Coordinates of C-alpha atoms in Angstrom, one line a residue:
M1 CA 0.0 0.0 -0.1
K2 CA 3.0 2.3 0.6
K3 CA 4.1 2.0 -2.9
L4 CA 0.6 2.4 -4.3
K5 CA 0.2 5.6 -2.2
K6 CA 3.6 6.9 -3.4
F7 CA 2.5 6.2 -6.9
L8 CA -0.9 8.0 -6.4
L9 CA 0.8 11.0 -4.8
T10 CA 3.3 11.2 -7.7
F11 CA 0.6 11.6 -10.2
G12 CA -1.4 14.8 -9.1
F13 CA -4.6 13.8 -11.0
L14 CA -5.1 11.0 -8.4
A15 CA -5.1 13.4 -5.5
P16 CA -9.0 13.2 -5.0
L17 CA -8.7 9.7 -4.0
T18 CA -7.2 10.8 -0.7
T19 CA -10.5 12.4 0.3
L20 CA -12.5 9.2 0.2
P21 CA -11.7 8.1 3.8
I22 CA -12.6 11.6 5.1
I23 CA -15.9 11.4 3.3
S24 CA -16.6 8.0 4.6
A25 CA -15.8 9.0 8.3
A26 CA -18.0 12.1 7.9
C27 CA -20.9 10.2 6.6
D28 CA -20.5 7.8 9.6
N29 CA -20.5 10.6 12.2
K30 CA -23.8 12.3 10.9
K31 CA -26.8 12.5 13.2
E32 CA -30.1 11.3 11.9
E33 CA -32.6 14.2 12.7
T34 CA -35.5 13.0 10.6
P35 CA -36.5 9.8 8.8
K36 CA -36.3 11.8 5.5
E37 CA -32.9 13.1 6.1
D38 CA -31.8 9.7 7.3
E39 CA -33.1 8.0 4.1
E40 CA -31.3 10.6 2.0
L41 CA -28.1 10.2 4.0
N42 CA -28.2 6.4 3.7
K43 CA -28.7 6.8 0.0
I44 CA -25.6 8.9 -0.2
K45 CA -23.7 6.5 1.9
S46 CA -24.6 3.7 -0.4
E47 CA -23.6 5.6 -3.5
H48 CA -20.3 6.7 -1.5
S49 CA -19.7 2.9 -0.8
A50 CA -20.1 2.0 -4.4
L51 CA -17.7 4.6 -5.4
K52 CA -15.2 3.4 -2.8
T53 CA -15.5 -0.2 -4.2
K54 CA -14.9 1.2 -7.7
I55 CA -11.9 3.1 -6.4
D56 CA -10.5 0.0 -4.8
T57 CA -10.9 -1.9 -8.0
L58 CA -9.2 0.9 -9.8
I59 CA -6.3 0.7 -7.4
S60 CA -6.1 -3.0 -7.7
S61 CA -6.1 -2.7 -11.6
I62 CA -3.3 0.0 -11.3
S63 CA -1.2 -2.3 -9.2
E64 CA -1.7 -5.1 -11.7
K65 CA -1.0 -2.7 -14.5
E66 CA -4.1 -3.9 -16.4
K67 CA -5.4 -0.3 -17.3
S68 CA -4.0 2.3 -19.5
K69 CA -3.3 5.8 -18.1
K70 CA -6.0 7.3 -20.5
D71 CA -8.7 4.9 -19.0
L72 CA -7.6 5.7 -15.5
Q73 CA -7.6 9.4 -16.0
K74 CA -11.2 9.1 -17.4
L75 CA -12.3 7.1 -14.4
L76 CA -10.6 9.4 -12.0
D77 CA -12.2 12.5 -13.6
D78 CA -15.7 10.8 -13.2
T79 CA -15.0 9.9 -9.7
T80 CA -13.7 13.3 -8.7
K81 CA -16.8 14.9 -10.1
K82 CA -19.1 12.5 -8.1
I83 CA -17.1 13.0 -4.9
A84 CA -17.5 16.8 -5.2
D85 CA -21.3 16.3 -5.7
L86 CA -21.5 14.1 -2.6
E87 CA -19.5 16.6 -0.5
K88 CA -22.0 19.2 -1.5
Q89 CA -24.9 17.2 -0.5
I90 CA -23.4 16.0 2.8
N91 CA -22.4 19.6 3.7
K92 CA -26.1 20.7 3.1
L93 CA -27.4 18.1 5.3
E94 CA -24.9 18.8 8.1
Q95 CA -25.7 22.6 7.8
K96 CA -29.4 21.8 8.3
S97 CA -28.8 19.8 11.4
Q98 CA -26.0 21.5 13.1
G99 CA -25.8 24.9 11.6
K100 CA -22.7 26.2 9.8
N101 CA -20.1 25.8 12.5
E102 CA -18.4 22.7 11.2
K103 CA -15.9 22.9 8.3
P104 CA -17.3 21.6 5.1
L105 CA -16.1 18.4 3.6
G106 CA -13.5 18.8 0.9
D107 CA -11.5 21.4 2.6
E108 CA -9.0 18.9 4.1
P109 CA -5.5 19.5 2.9
I110 CA -4.3 17.3 0.2
V111 CA -0.7 16.6 -0.4
S112 CA 0.4 18.7 -3.3
P113 CA 2.3 17.1 -6.3
Q114 CA 4.7 20.0 -5.9
D115 CA 5.8 18.6 -2.6
P116 CA 9.6 18.6 -2.5
T117 CA 9.7 14.9 -2.0
I118 CA 7.7 14.3 -5.0
S119 CA 9.9 16.8 -7.0
E120 CA 13.0 15.0 -6.1
E121 CA 11.6 11.7 -7.2
K122 CA 10.5 13.1 -10.5
T123 CA 13.9 14.7 -11.1
E124 CA 15.5 11.4 -10.3
E125 CA 13.1 9.7 -12.7
A126 CA 13.7 12.3 -15.4
K127 CA 17.5 11.7 -14.9
N128 CA 17.3 8.0 -15.2
S129 CA 15.1 8.3 -18.3
Y130 CA 17.6 10.8 -19.7
E131 CA 20.6 8.5 -19.0
G132 CA 18.9 5.6 -20.6
V133 CA 18.3 7.7 -23.8
Q134 CA 21.8 9.0 -23.7
N135 CA 23.3 5.4 -23.3
D136 CA 21.0 4.3 -26.2
A137 CA 22.3 7.2 -28.2
N138 CA 25.9 6.2 -27.5
S139 CA 25.1 2.6 -28.6
F140 CA 23.3 3.9 -31.7
S141 CA 26.3 6.2 -32.7
S142 CA 28.9 3.3 -32.1
S143 CA 26.9 0.5 -33.8
D144 CA 24.2 1.8 -36.1
L145 CA 26.3 4.7 -37.4
S146 CA 29.7 2.8 -37.5
D147 CA 29.7 2.2 -41.2
P148 CA 31.9 4.9 -42.9
K149 CA 29.1 5.6 -45.4
Y150 CA 27.1 7.1 -42.4
S151 CA 30.1 9.2 -41.2
E152 CA 28.4 12.5 -42.0
I153 CA 25.2 11.4 -40.3
K154 CA 27.2 10.3 -37.3
Q155 CA 29.1 13.5 -37.0
T156 CA 25.9 15.6 -37.1
F157 CA 24.2 13.2 -34.5
D158 CA 27.1 13.2 -32.1
K159 CA 27.2 17.0 -32.3
E160 CA 23.6 17.4 -31.5
V161 CA 23.9 15.0 -28.6
E162 CA 26.7 17.1 -27.2
E163 CA 24.4 20.2 -27.6
A164 CA 21.7 18.4 -25.7
K165 CA 24.1 17.6 -22.8
K166 CA 25.0 21.3 -22.5
I167 CA 21.4 21.9 -21.3
L168 CA 22.2 20.2 -18.1
E169 CA 25.1 22.4 -17.4
E170 CA 22.6 25.2 -16.5
A171 CA 20.8 23.1 -14.1
Q172 CA 20.1 19.5 -13.5
T173 CA 16.3 19.8 -13.1
E174 CA 13.5 17.6 -14.1
E175 CA 12.7 19.9 -16.9
N176 CA 16.2 20.2 -18.2
Y177 CA 16.6 16.3 -18.1
K178 CA 13.4 16.1 -20.1
K179 CA 14.6 18.8 -22.6
A180 CA 18.0 17.0 -22.8
K181 CA 16.4 13.6 -23.3
E182 CA 13.8 15.1 -25.9
A183 CA 16.8 16.7 -27.8
I184 CA 18.7 13.5 -27.9
E185 CA 15.6 11.6 -29.1
A186 CA 14.9 14.2 -31.8
A187 CA 18.6 14.0 -32.9
K188 CA 18.3 10.1 -33.0
T189 CA 15.0 10.3 -34.9
K190 CA 16.7 12.8 -37.4
A191 CA 19.7 10.5 -37.7
Q192 CA 17.6 7.4 -38.1
K193 CA 15.7 9.2 -40.9
A194 CA 18.9 10.3 -42.5
V195 CA 20.2 6.6 -42.3
E196 CA 16.9 5.3 -43.7
E197 CA 17.2 7.9 -46.5
A198 CA 20.8 6.8 -47.2
K199 CA 19.7 3.1 -47.1
I200 CA 16.8 4.1 -49.5
K201 CA 19.3 5.8 -51.7
E202 CA 21.7 3.0 -51.6
K203 CA 19.1 0.5 -52.3
T204 CA 17.7 2.6 -55.0
E205 CA 21.2 2.7 -56.5
E206 CA 21.6 -1.1 -56.2
A207 CA 18.2 -1.6 -57.7
K208 CA 19.2 0.7 -60.5
N209 CA 22.3 -1.1 -61.2
S210 CA 20.5 -4.4 -61.1
Y211 CA 17.8 -3.1 -63.5
E212 CA 20.5 -1.8 -65.9
G213 CA 22.3 -5.2 -65.9
V214 CA 19.0 -7.0 -66.6
Q215 CA 18.3 -4.4 -69.4
N216 CA 21.7 -4.9 -71.0
D217 CA 21.1 -8.6 -70.8
A218 CA 17.7 -8.2 -72.4
N219 CA 19.3 -6.1 -75.2
S220 CA 21.9 -8.9 -75.8
F221 CA 19.3 -11.5 -75.6
S222 CA 17.1 -9.8 -78.2
S223 CA 20.0 -9.1 -80.6
S224 CA 21.7 -12.6 -80.4
D225 CA 19.2 -15.4 -79.1
L226 CA 16.4 -13.8 -81.0
S227 CA 18.2 -13.0 -84.2
D228 CA 17.1 -15.9 -86.1
P229 CA 14.2 -14.9 -88.5
K230 CA 12.2 -17.9 -87.2
Y231 CA 12.0 -16.1 -83.8
S232 CA 10.9 -12.7 -85.3
E233 CA 7.5 -12.9 -83.7
I234 CA 8.9 -13.7 -80.3
K235 CA 11.4 -10.9 -80.7
Q236 CA 8.9 -8.3 -81.6
T237 CA 6.7 -9.2 -78.5
F238 CA 9.8 -9.2 -76.2
D239 CA 11.0 -5.9 -77.3
K240 CA 7.6 -4.3 -76.8
E241 CA 7.4 -5.7 -73.3
V242 CA 10.9 -4.4 -72.6
E243 CA 9.9 -0.9 -73.7
E244 CA 6.7 -1.1 -71.5
A245 CA 8.9 -1.9 -68.5
K246 CA 11.1 1.1 -69.2
K247 CA 8.0 3.4 -69.1
I248 CA 7.7 2.4 -65.3
L249 CA 10.7 4.6 -64.5
E250 CA 9.2 7.6 -66.2
E251 CA 6.8 7.9 -63.2
A252 CA 9.6 7.9 -60.6
Q253 CA 13.0 6.4 -60.4
T254 CA 12.7 4.7 -57.1
E255 CA 13.9 1.5 -55.8
E256 CA 10.4 0.0 -56.1
N257 CA 10.0 1.1 -59.7
Y258 CA 13.5 -0.1 -60.6
K259 CA 12.6 -3.4 -59.1
K260 CA 9.2 -3.4 -60.9
A261 CA 10.9 -2.6 -64.3
K262 CA 13.7 -5.3 -63.6
E263 CA 11.0 -7.8 -62.7
A264 CA 8.9 -7.0 -65.9
I265 CA 11.9 -7.4 -68.2
E266 CA 12.9 -10.7 -66.5
A267 CA 9.4 -11.9 -66.8
A268 CA 9.4 -10.8 -70.5
K269 CA 12.7 -12.6 -71.0
T270 CA 11.4 -15.8 -69.2
K271 CA 8.3 -15.7 -71.4
A272 CA 10.4 -15.2 -74.5
Q273 CA 12.8 -18.0 -73.5
K274 CA 9.9 -20.2 -73.0
A275 CA 8.6 -19.3 -76.4
V276 CA 11.9 -20.1 -78.0
E277 CA 12.1 -23.3 -76.1
E278 CA 8.6 -24.2 -77.3
A279 CA 9.7 -23.2 -80.8
K280 CA 12.9 -25.3 -80.5
I281 CA 10.8 -28.2 -79.2
K282 CA 8.3 -27.8 -82.1
E283 CA 11.1 -27.8 -84.6
K284 CA 12.9 -30.8 -83.1
T285 CA 9.5 -32.6 -82.9
E286 CA 9.0 -31.9 -86.6
E287 CA 12.6 -33.2 -87.4
A288 CA 12.0 -36.2 -85.2
K289 CA 8.7 -36.9 -86.9
N290 CA 10.3 -36.6 -90.4
S291 CA 13.0 -38.9 -89.3
Y292 CA 10.5 -41.3 -87.9
E293 CA 8.4 -41.3 -91.0
G294 CA 11.5 -42.0 -93.1
V295 CA 12.4 -45.0 -91.0
Q296 CA 8.8 -46.1 -91.1
N297 CA 8.6 -46.0 -94.9
D298 CA 11.9 -47.9 -95.0
A299 CA 10.5 -50.5 -92.7
N300 CA 7.5 -50.9 -94.9
S301 CA 9.7 -51.3 -98.0
F302 CA 11.9 -53.8 -96.1
S303 CA 8.8 -55.8 -95.1
S304 CA 7.3 -55.9 -98.5
S305 CA 10.6 -56.6 -100.4
D306 CA 13.4 -58.1 -98.3
L307 CA 10.9 -60.3 -96.3
S308 CA 8.6 -61.2 -99.2
D309 CA 10.2 -64.6 -99.6
P310 CA 7.8 -67.2 -97.9
K311 CA 10.9 -68.7 -96.2
Y312 CA 11.1 -65.5 -94.2
S313 CA 7.4 -65.4 -93.3
E314 CA 7.9 -66.0 -89.6
I315 CA 10.6 -63.2 -89.5
K316 CA 8.2 -60.9 -91.4
Q317 CA 5.3 -61.5 -89.0
T318 CA 7.5 -60.8 -85.9
F319 CA 8.9 -57.6 -87.6
D320 CA 5.4 -56.3 -88.7
K321 CA 4.1 -56.9 -85.2
E322 CA 7.0 -54.9 -83.6
V323 CA 6.5 -52.1 -86.1
E324 CA 2.9 -51.8 -85.0
E325 CA 3.9 -51.7 -81.3
A326 CA 6.3 -49.0 -82.1
K327 CA 3.6 -46.8 -83.7
K328 CA 1.4 -47.1 -80.6
I329 CA 4.0 -45.1 -78.7
L330 CA 2.7 -42.0 -80.7
E331 CA -0.8 -42.6 -79.5
E332 CA 0.1 -41.3 -76.0
A333 CA 1.7 -38.0 -77.3
Q334 CA 3.5 -37.1 -80.6
T335 CA 6.5 -35.4 -78.9
E336 CA 10.0 -35.4 -80.1
E337 CA 11.0 -38.1 -77.4
N338 CA 8.2 -40.4 -78.5
Y339 CA 9.0 -40.0 -82.2
K340 CA 12.6 -40.9 -81.3
K341 CA 11.5 -43.8 -79.2
A342 CA 9.1 -45.1 -82.1
K343 CA 12.0 -44.6 -84.6
E344 CA 14.5 -46.4 -82.5
A345 CA 12.0 -49.3 -81.9
I346 CA 11.4 -49.7 -85.6
E347 CA 15.2 -49.6 -86.2
A348 CA 15.8 -52.1 -83.6
A349 CA 13.0 -54.3 -85.1
K350 CA 14.6 -54.1 -88.5
T351 CA 18.1 -54.7 -87.2
K352 CA 16.7 -57.8 -85.4
A353 CA 14.9 -58.9 -88.5
Q354 CA 18.0 -58.3 -90.7
K355 CA 20.1 -60.4 -88.3
A356 CA 17.4 -63.2 -88.5
V357 CA 17.5 -63.1 -92.3
E358 CA 21.2 -63.2 -92.3
E359 CA 21.2 -66.1 -90.0
A360 CA 18.6 -67.8 -92.2
K361 CA 20.7 -67.1 -95.2
I362 CA 23.8 -68.4 -93.5
K363 CA 21.8 -71.5 -92.4
E364 CA 20.6 -71.9 -96.0
K365 CA 24.1 -71.5 -97.5
T366 CA 25.6 -73.6 -94.8
E367 CA 23.0 -76.3 -95.7
E368 CA 23.8 -75.9 -99.3
A369 CA 27.5 -76.0 -98.7
K370 CA 27.0 -79.1 -96.5
N371 CA 25.0 -80.8 -99.3
S372 CA 27.7 -79.9 -101.8
Y373 CA 30.4 -81.1 -99.5
E374 CA 28.4 -84.4 -98.8
G375 CA 28.0 -84.8 -102.7
V376 CA 31.8 -84.4 -103.2
Q377 CA 32.5 -86.7 -100.3
N378 CA 30.3 -89.4 -101.5
D379 CA 31.9 -89.0 -105.0
A380 CA 35.3 -89.3 -103.3
N381 CA 34.3 -92.4 -101.6
S382 CA 33.1 -93.9 -104.9
F383 CA 36.3 -92.8 -106.7
S384 CA 38.4 -94.4 -104.0
S385 CA 36.4 -97.6 -104.0
S386 CA 36.2 -98.0 -107.8
D387 CA 38.7 -96.0 -109.8
L388 CA 41.5 -96.7 -107.3
S389 CA 40.5 -100.3 -106.5
D390 CA 43.3 -101.8 -108.7
P391 CA 46.2 -102.8 -106.4
K392 CA 48.6 -101.1 -108.8
Y393 CA 47.0 -97.8 -107.8
S394 CA 47.3 -98.5 -104.1
E395 CA 49.8 -95.8 -103.4
I396 CA 47.7 -93.2 -105.1
K397 CA 44.6 -94.5 -103.1
Q398 CA 46.3 -94.4 -99.8
T399 CA 47.5 -90.7 -100.3
F400 CA 43.9 -89.8 -101.6
D401 CA 42.1 -91.5 -98.6
K402 CA 44.5 -89.7 -96.2
E403 CA 43.9 -86.3 -97.7
V404 CA 40.1 -86.8 -97.7
E405 CA 40.4 -87.7 -93.9
E406 CA 42.4 -84.5 -93.3
A407 CA 39.5 -82.5 -95.1
K408 CA 36.9 -84.0 -92.8
K409 CA 38.6 -82.7 -89.8
L410 CA 38.0 -79.2 -90.9
L411 CA 34.4 -79.8 -89.8
E412 CA 35.3 -80.8 -86.3
E413 CA 36.1 -77.2 -85.5
A414 CA 32.8 -75.8 -86.8
Q415 CA 30.2 -76.9 -89.3
T416 CA 30.0 -73.6 -91.0
E417 CA 29.6 -72.8 -94.6
E418 CA 33.1 -71.8 -94.9
N419 CA 34.4 -75.0 -93.4
Y420 CA 32.1 -77.1 -95.6
K421 CA 33.5 -75.2 -98.6
K422 CA 37.1 -75.8 -97.4
A423 CA 36.5 -79.4 -96.7
K424 CA 34.8 -79.8 -100.1
E425 CA 37.7 -77.9 -101.9
A426 CA 40.2 -80.0 -100.1
I427 CA 38.6 -83.3 -101.2
E428 CA 38.2 -82.0 -104.8
A429 CA 41.8 -81.0 -104.8
A430 CA 42.8 -84.5 -103.5
K431 CA 40.7 -86.1 -106.1
T432 CA 42.2 -83.9 -109.0
K433 CA 45.6 -84.8 -107.7
A434 CA 44.8 -88.5 -107.5
Q435 CA 43.1 -88.4 -111.1
D436 CA 46.2 -86.8 -112.4
N437 CA 48.5 -89.5 -110.7
L438 CA 46.1 -92.1 -112.0
L439 CA 46.2 -90.7 -115.5
K440 CA 50.1 -90.7 -115.5
E441 CA 50.0 -94.3 -114.5
K442 CA 47.6 -95.1 -117.3
V443 CA 49.5 -93.1 -119.9
K444 CA 52.5 -95.3 -119.0
S445 CA 50.5 -98.2 -120.6
L446 CA 50.4 -96.5 -124.0
K447 CA 52.7 -98.0 -126.7
I448 CA 54.6 -96.5 -129.6
N449 CA 54.5 -98.6 -132.7
D450 CA 55.3 -98.5 -136.4
L451 CA 57.9 -95.6 -136.4
Q452 CA 58.8 -94.5 -139.9
F453 CA 60.8 -91.9 -141.6
D454 CA 59.8 -90.4 -145.0
T455 CA 60.8 -87.8 -147.4
Y456 CA 58.5 -86.2 -149.8
G457 CA 58.9 -83.0 -151.8
G458 CA 61.9 -82.1 -149.9
N459 CA 60.3 -82.6 -146.6
R460 CA 61.4 -84.9 -143.9
A461 CA 58.8 -86.3 -141.6
I462 CA 58.4 -89.1 -139.1
Y463 CA 55.3 -91.2 -138.4
F464 CA 54.4 -93.3 -135.4
E465 CA 51.3 -94.8 -133.8
I466 CA 50.2 -94.6 -130.1
T467 CA 48.1 -97.5 -129.0
G468 CA 46.5 -98.4 -125.7
D469 CA 43.4 -98.0 -123.6
K470 CA 40.7 -96.3 -125.5
E471 CA 39.7 -94.1 -122.5
I472 CA 43.2 -92.6 -122.3
I473 CA 43.3 -92.3 -126.1
N474 CA 40.1 -90.4 -126.0
F475 CA 41.4 -88.1 -123.1
F476 CA 44.0 -86.8 -125.4
T477 CA 42.0 -86.6 -128.6
S478 CA 38.4 -85.5 -127.4
D479 CA 39.0 -81.8 -127.8
K480 CA 41.6 -82.0 -130.6
K481 CA 43.8 -79.6 -128.6
S482 CA 46.4 -82.0 -127.3
S483 CA 50.1 -81.6 -128.4
G484 CA 53.3 -83.2 -127.8
V485 CA 57.0 -83.2 -128.2
I486 CA 59.8 -85.5 -129.4
I487 CA 63.1 -85.1 -127.7
H488 CA 66.1 -86.5 -129.6
N489 CA 69.8 -86.4 -129.8
S490 CA 71.7 -85.2 -132.9
A491 CA 75.5 -85.7 -133.0
N492 CA 75.9 -83.9 -136.3
T493 CA 74.3 -80.7 -135.2
E494 CA 75.2 -77.9 -132.9
K495 CA 72.2 -78.7 -130.8
P496 CA 72.9 -82.1 -129.0
Q497 CA 69.2 -82.3 -128.0
D498 CA 66.3 -81.0 -130.1
T499 CA 62.5 -80.9 -129.8
I500 CA 60.0 -81.6 -132.4
Y501 CA 56.4 -80.3 -131.6
F502 CA 53.3 -81.5 -133.2
D503 CA 50.9 -79.0 -131.8
R504 CA 49.1 -78.3 -134.9
E505 CA 45.9 -80.2 -135.9
P506 CA 47.4 -81.6 -139.1
N507 CA 50.0 -83.4 -137.1
L508 CA 47.3 -85.1 -135.2
F509 CA 45.5 -86.2 -138.3
T510 CA 44.3 -89.8 -137.7
I511 CA 42.4 -91.1 -134.7
E512 CA 41.5 -94.7 -134.9
E513 CA 40.0 -97.0 -132.3
S514 CA 42.6 -97.2 -129.6
K515 CA 45.1 -95.7 -131.8
I516 CA 46.7 -92.3 -132.5
I517 CA 48.8 -91.8 -135.6
I518 CA 51.3 -89.0 -135.5
H519 CA 52.9 -87.1 -138.3
A520 CA 55.6 -84.8 -137.4
N521 CA 57.7 -82.8 -139.8
L522 CA 61.6 -82.5 -139.4
S523 CA 63.5 -79.4 -140.3
H524 CA 67.0 -80.9 -140.1
K525 CA 69.4 -81.4 -142.9
P526 CA 69.8 -84.8 -144.6
N527 CA 72.2 -87.4 -143.4
L528 CA 71.7 -86.9 -139.7
N529 CA 71.4 -89.6 -137.1
Y530 CA 68.5 -89.3 -134.8
S531 CA 68.2 -90.9 -131.3
I532 CA 64.8 -90.4 -129.9
S533 CA 65.0 -90.7 -126.0
K534 CA 61.5 -89.3 -124.9
I535 CA 58.1 -88.6 -126.3
Q536 CA 55.7 -86.4 -124.3
L537 CA 52.0 -85.6 -124.6
F538 CA 50.6 -82.3 -123.4
K539 CA 47.0 -81.9 -122.0
N540 CA 45.6 -79.0 -119.8
D541 CA 49.1 -77.5 -119.2
K542 CA 50.3 -80.9 -118.0
K543 CA 53.0 -83.2 -119.5
Y544 CA 52.6 -87.0 -119.8
D545 CA 55.6 -89.2 -120.7
L546 CA 55.1 -92.1 -123.0
N547 CA 56.5 -95.4 -122.2
L548 CA 59.4 -96.5 -124.5
D549 CA 60.1 -99.5 -122.6
G550 CA 63.6 -98.3 -122.0
K551 CA 64.5 -98.3 -125.6
T552 CA 66.0 -95.6 -127.9
L553 CA 64.5 -95.0 -131.4
K554 CA 67.2 -94.3 -134.0
F555 CA 67.2 -93.4 -137.6
N556 CA 69.1 -91.4 -140.3
T557 CA 67.5 -88.7 -142.4
S558 CA 69.3 -89.8 -145.6
D559 CA 68.0 -93.3 -145.5
D560 CA 65.7 -94.0 -148.2
Q561 CA 64.1 -96.6 -146.3
N562 CA 60.5 -95.8 -145.3
K563 CA 60.5 -97.9 -142.2
Y564 CA 63.1 -98.3 -139.5
P565 CA 63.0 -100.8 -136.9
T566 CA 63.7 -99.7 -133.3
K567 CA 66.8 -100.7 -131.7
D568 CA 67.4 -101.4 -128.0
A569 CA 69.2 -98.9 -125.9
E570 CA 72.8 -99.6 -125.3

């Protein structure tokens, strides 16, 4: 209660509250002269009691700091007015009953707000408030104004604070503390405003620089990224929107307007970039579509031509199905990605089909090569068992059979077309070699008979017959392109060995059953002795030696005899 009373005494407008106990006591001491006066006095006491309760509530609310000063002042004003009215009524009643000797209520002395005790307290409070503001000013100066860019503001503020301090040099009164405090607060408000303006200016400059950067970027974007004629419409719209953004600054070049203009340009650029991106997507989608359609057409052609053979029907059926599946991708959305997916799916299907066709062809060719090989192998077996069955050909047969077995081993690695061909060729080569060796053996069975020398019309010629197996005779005479050579020794010439060719058709002029009659012209001079040591037949670029039974055939070109018997070799 002491603190509350001190509080009430401090604020002068609460002084009327001190009269309430006096009023209450006065009301209790009154004499009731008449029932009417008693009734009136009781009524006043009741009203007075209600006011007292109201004041108690007010004091409680003040102690709990639940009411504002304004509400309190209004309530006190109303209470003071009612107390004054009550005092007048009580005084009237007392004057009626006792005369005018007693001192009227309301004249009791009330402690004045200007009491020295109260004045000292207020001065102390003003000082404390001032010092708080001063400390706050020092903190504000050393922190909020520490940035060099606020140096001028700081200098002014510090100067004004010092000026405020000088007020207290005159007298450290409540009023001076208040004045000094208000001066510092005003200086701070002014400095804060200056800082705020500086910040606004700074932010405006930043916003301007940011705006100009965006504007320059927009100019570059327009002149480069939108330079392609296909973006002309986008460029026109973008440039127009940039110009509209610039007009914002014609109203006022504030931070907000710079930001608005910047944001407008950025929005225009974003919109243009999106439009460009959409145009590119559309263009790429069109390219992807064209590419897809090309692949699709190629697939149709591939199906109708490359896969038209009935043997590829299964491959064709699978391929056509996969192409149809690829087309379904575009039913979802005809985007660049889907066109690419569909294209790739068709290409993959074609690659797969081509591989299947290739494998089918390889299989087919391998089968053909296998059949061909088996035919050659069967022929080789027949050749070995029949043509080489004679024991006198056993060596040829042994070599041939061995080479055929070596050829078969090629298929042990892999039964491929290539290996079947290699094996076949190896067997064919072995057979050709065996046939050649067999022929050479058979040629040795041919005999030379009836060797004659003749002169006619100055020409010299020899005649002889080749007899033997009809098959061998036919081998050399069937195409009339066989030829031969007679190798002889001549002691009377510069050439110890000479060759007589009978490679012209007239020389091979008579073909009888199992017989060849040879007529070969001689170009040597007369009276020469001939010793024939070898006779060879040519066929298919190969030479075959005739069997002379180890004899040497001799004659002299000067002899008039038309026939010369052969002589045994020495």
